Amino acid sequence: MNSAQSSPLSRLSFPSAIDRWLAFLLGFPVVASVALGIGLVAMGRPGDAWTLFGVAAFTGFITAIFTLPCRYTLLEDAVSVRCGVICYQIPYESILDVQKSRTWLSGPALSLKRVVIQTAKKQHILSPADRDDFINQVQQRCPALRS
C-alpha cells in the first residue's frame, strides 16, 4: 500500500497502566510460595519445598497467561483489546461514548484509572496508561463522537 492510499490515522498501541497494589496482589502468591519453599529446603524438607515451587510456577503461569501482555491497539476500523489470552475488537462505528472512570467493574484492565467505552450492547472497561491521549485518539476515529 502506498502512502497515498494509507489512512491518515496510524495504528497506535497503548499499554495498560498497572497499579502497584494490583501488581503486589498478583505477585505475592508466587513470591510467598518461593520464600516458603526456600525455608523448607533450609529445614531439610526438599520434597515439601518442591510442592511449593510447583505451586509458585503454576500460579505465575496462570497469572501471566491472563494478564500479559495487556494493551489496547487502535486499528484502522476498531479498538483491539489484548490482555493475555483475552483478545477482541470494538468496531469504531459501535462506540457511543468514551470517558474516564474509576470503576471497580471487571475488565481487561490492570489499574483503577480506567476508560469506559460504551457500545449499545456493552461497557468495555480498559486502563490505558495515557488515558487522555487514548480518549482523544478514539474520538478522532469514531464517526459518532466527532464534533
Short mmCIF file of C-alpha atoms in Angstrom, two decimals:
data_model
loop_
_atom_site.label_atom_id
_atom_site.label_comp_id
_atom_site.label_asym_id
_atom_site.label_seq_id
_atom_site.Cartn_x
_atom_site.Cartn_y
_atom_site.Cartn_z
CA MET A 1 0.00 0.00 0.00
CA ASN A 2 1.48 3.36 -0.96
CA SER A 3 1.29 6.47 1.19
CA ALA A 4 -1.47 7.99 -0.96
CA GLN A 5 -3.73 5.07 -0.05
CA SER A 6 -2.81 4.88 3.64
CA SER A 7 -5.12 6.05 6.37
CA PRO A 8 -4.34 9.44 7.93
CA LEU A 9 -4.78 7.88 11.38
CA SER A 10 -1.96 5.47 12.09
CA ARG A 11 -2.08 2.32 14.18
CA LEU A 12 -1.35 3.16 17.81
CA SER A 13 -0.75 0.87 20.76
CA PHE A 14 -1.40 1.87 24.38
CA PRO A 15 -0.05 -0.31 27.20
CA SER A 16 -2.21 -0.78 30.26
CA ALA A 17 -1.46 1.25 33.34
CA ILE A 18 -0.55 -1.03 36.24
CA ASP A 19 -1.47 -0.18 39.84
CA ARG A 20 1.22 -1.12 42.36
CA TRP A 21 -1.30 -2.70 44.72
CA LEU A 22 -2.57 -4.95 41.92
CA ALA A 23 0.95 -5.96 40.89
CA PHE A 24 1.62 -6.82 44.54
CA LEU A 25 -1.64 -8.77 44.79
CA LEU A 26 -0.85 -10.77 41.66
CA GLY A 27 2.81 -11.38 42.54
CA PHE A 28 2.50 -12.08 46.27
CA PRO A 29 1.36 -15.73 46.00
CA VAL A 30 4.31 -16.56 43.74
CA VAL A 31 6.88 -14.80 45.93
CA ALA A 32 5.39 -16.23 49.14
CA SER A 33 5.42 -19.79 47.74
CA VAL A 34 9.06 -19.47 46.67
CA ALA A 35 10.08 -17.95 50.03
CA LEU A 36 8.31 -20.71 51.96
CA GLY A 37 9.89 -23.30 49.68
CA ILE A 38 13.35 -21.91 50.37
CA GLY A 39 12.58 -22.05 54.09
CA LEU A 40 11.55 -25.70 53.76
CA VAL A 41 14.79 -26.54 51.91
CA ALA A 42 16.74 -24.89 54.76
CA MET A 43 14.77 -27.04 57.24
CA GLY A 44 15.72 -30.20 55.35
CA ARG A 45 12.31 -30.80 53.72
CA PRO A 46 13.08 -30.58 49.97
CA GLY A 47 10.07 -32.72 48.98
CA ASP A 48 7.66 -30.23 50.54
CA ALA A 49 9.66 -27.36 49.05
CA TRP A 50 9.24 -28.74 45.52
CA THR A 51 5.49 -28.75 46.04
CA LEU A 52 5.60 -25.05 46.87
CA PHE A 53 7.92 -24.34 43.94
CA GLY A 54 5.39 -26.11 41.70
CA VAL A 55 2.56 -24.02 43.18
CA ALA A 56 4.60 -20.85 42.52
CA ALA A 57 5.29 -21.86 38.91
CA PHE A 58 1.65 -22.78 38.25
CA THR A 59 0.32 -19.61 39.88
CA GLY A 60 2.81 -17.44 37.97
CA PHE A 61 1.93 -19.16 34.70
CA ILE A 62 -1.84 -18.76 35.15
CA THR A 63 -1.42 -15.12 36.18
CA ALA A 64 0.79 -14.41 33.17
CA ILE A 65 -1.48 -16.00 30.56
CA PHE A 66 -4.42 -13.89 31.74
CA THR A 67 -2.56 -10.59 32.15
CA LEU A 68 0.45 -10.38 29.79
CA PRO A 69 0.54 -8.51 27.54
CA CYS A 70 -2.19 -6.01 28.42
CA ARG A 71 -2.54 -3.38 25.70
CA TYR A 72 -5.06 -1.58 23.56
CA THR A 73 -4.31 -1.02 19.88
CA LEU A 74 -6.16 1.45 17.71
CA LEU A 75 -6.55 -0.17 14.32
CA GLU A 76 -7.97 1.31 11.14
CA ASP A 77 -11.54 0.19 11.94
CA ALA A 78 -11.58 -0.93 15.60
CA VAL A 79 -10.02 -0.84 19.05
CA SER A 80 -8.17 -4.12 19.60
CA VAL A 81 -8.12 -5.22 23.25
CA ARG A 82 -5.46 -7.72 24.34
CA CYS A 83 -4.98 -8.87 27.92
CA GLY A 84 -3.21 -12.21 27.96
CA VAL A 85 -5.37 -14.79 26.19
CA ILE A 86 -8.33 -12.38 26.13
CA CYS A 87 -8.41 -10.70 22.75
CA TYR A 88 -11.29 -8.94 21.00
CA GLN A 89 -12.11 -5.87 18.92
CA ILE A 90 -14.54 -3.00 19.39
CA PRO A 91 -15.56 -1.54 15.99
CA TYR A 92 -15.43 2.25 15.95
CA GLU A 93 -18.92 2.51 14.43
CA SER A 94 -20.36 0.72 17.50
CA ILE A 95 -18.84 3.15 20.04
CA LEU A 96 -21.40 5.51 21.55
CA ASP A 97 -19.28 7.14 24.26
CA VAL A 98 -15.78 7.04 25.74
CA GLN A 99 -14.92 8.57 29.11
CA LYS A 100 -12.63 8.39 32.13
CA SER A 101 -13.73 6.26 35.07
CA ARG A 102 -12.53 4.72 38.34
CA THR A 103 -14.97 1.83 38.36
CA TRP A 104 -14.40 -1.44 40.20
CA LEU A 105 -16.22 -3.35 37.45
CA SER A 106 -14.28 -6.17 35.87
CA GLY A 107 -12.46 -5.74 32.59
CA PRO A 108 -9.13 -6.31 30.86
CA ALA A 109 -7.51 -3.56 32.91
CA LEU A 110 -4.63 -3.55 35.40
CA SER A 111 -5.42 -0.20 37.01
CA LEU A 112 -8.40 1.54 38.57
CA LYS A 113 -7.63 4.62 36.46
CA ARG A 114 -9.83 3.45 33.63
CA VAL A 115 -11.59 4.36 30.44
CA VAL A 116 -15.11 3.11 29.75
CA ILE A 117 -16.06 2.57 26.12
CA GLN A 118 -19.83 2.35 25.81
CA THR A 119 -21.47 0.49 22.95
CA ALA A 120 -25.14 -0.37 22.51
CA LYS A 121 -24.51 -3.88 23.86
CA LYS A 122 -21.79 -3.50 26.49
CA GLN A 123 -19.43 -1.36 28.55
CA HIS A 124 -15.76 -2.10 27.88
CA ILE A 125 -13.50 -1.32 30.86
CA LEU A 126 -9.91 -0.52 29.84
CA SER A 127 -6.93 1.11 31.58
CA PRO A 128 -4.55 2.72 29.08
CA ALA A 129 -1.54 4.35 30.72
CA ASP A 130 -2.19 7.63 28.85
CA ARG A 131 -5.96 7.94 29.26
CA ASP A 132 -6.23 11.45 27.77
CA ASP A 133 -4.36 10.59 24.56
CA PHE A 134 -6.24 7.29 24.25
CA ILE A 135 -9.64 9.01 24.57
CA ASN A 136 -8.58 11.72 22.11
CA GLN A 137 -7.38 9.17 19.56
CA VAL A 138 -10.55 7.04 19.87
CA GLN A 139 -12.75 10.13 19.47
CA GLN A 140 -10.87 11.06 16.27
CA ARG A 141 -11.62 7.62 14.83
CA CYS A 142 -15.30 7.30 15.86
CA PRO A 143 -17.86 8.74 13.44
CA ALA A 144 -20.50 9.09 16.21
CA LEU A 145 -18.13 11.01 18.52
CA ARG A 146 -16.66 13.53 16.07
CA SER A 147 -17.72 17.10 16.68
#
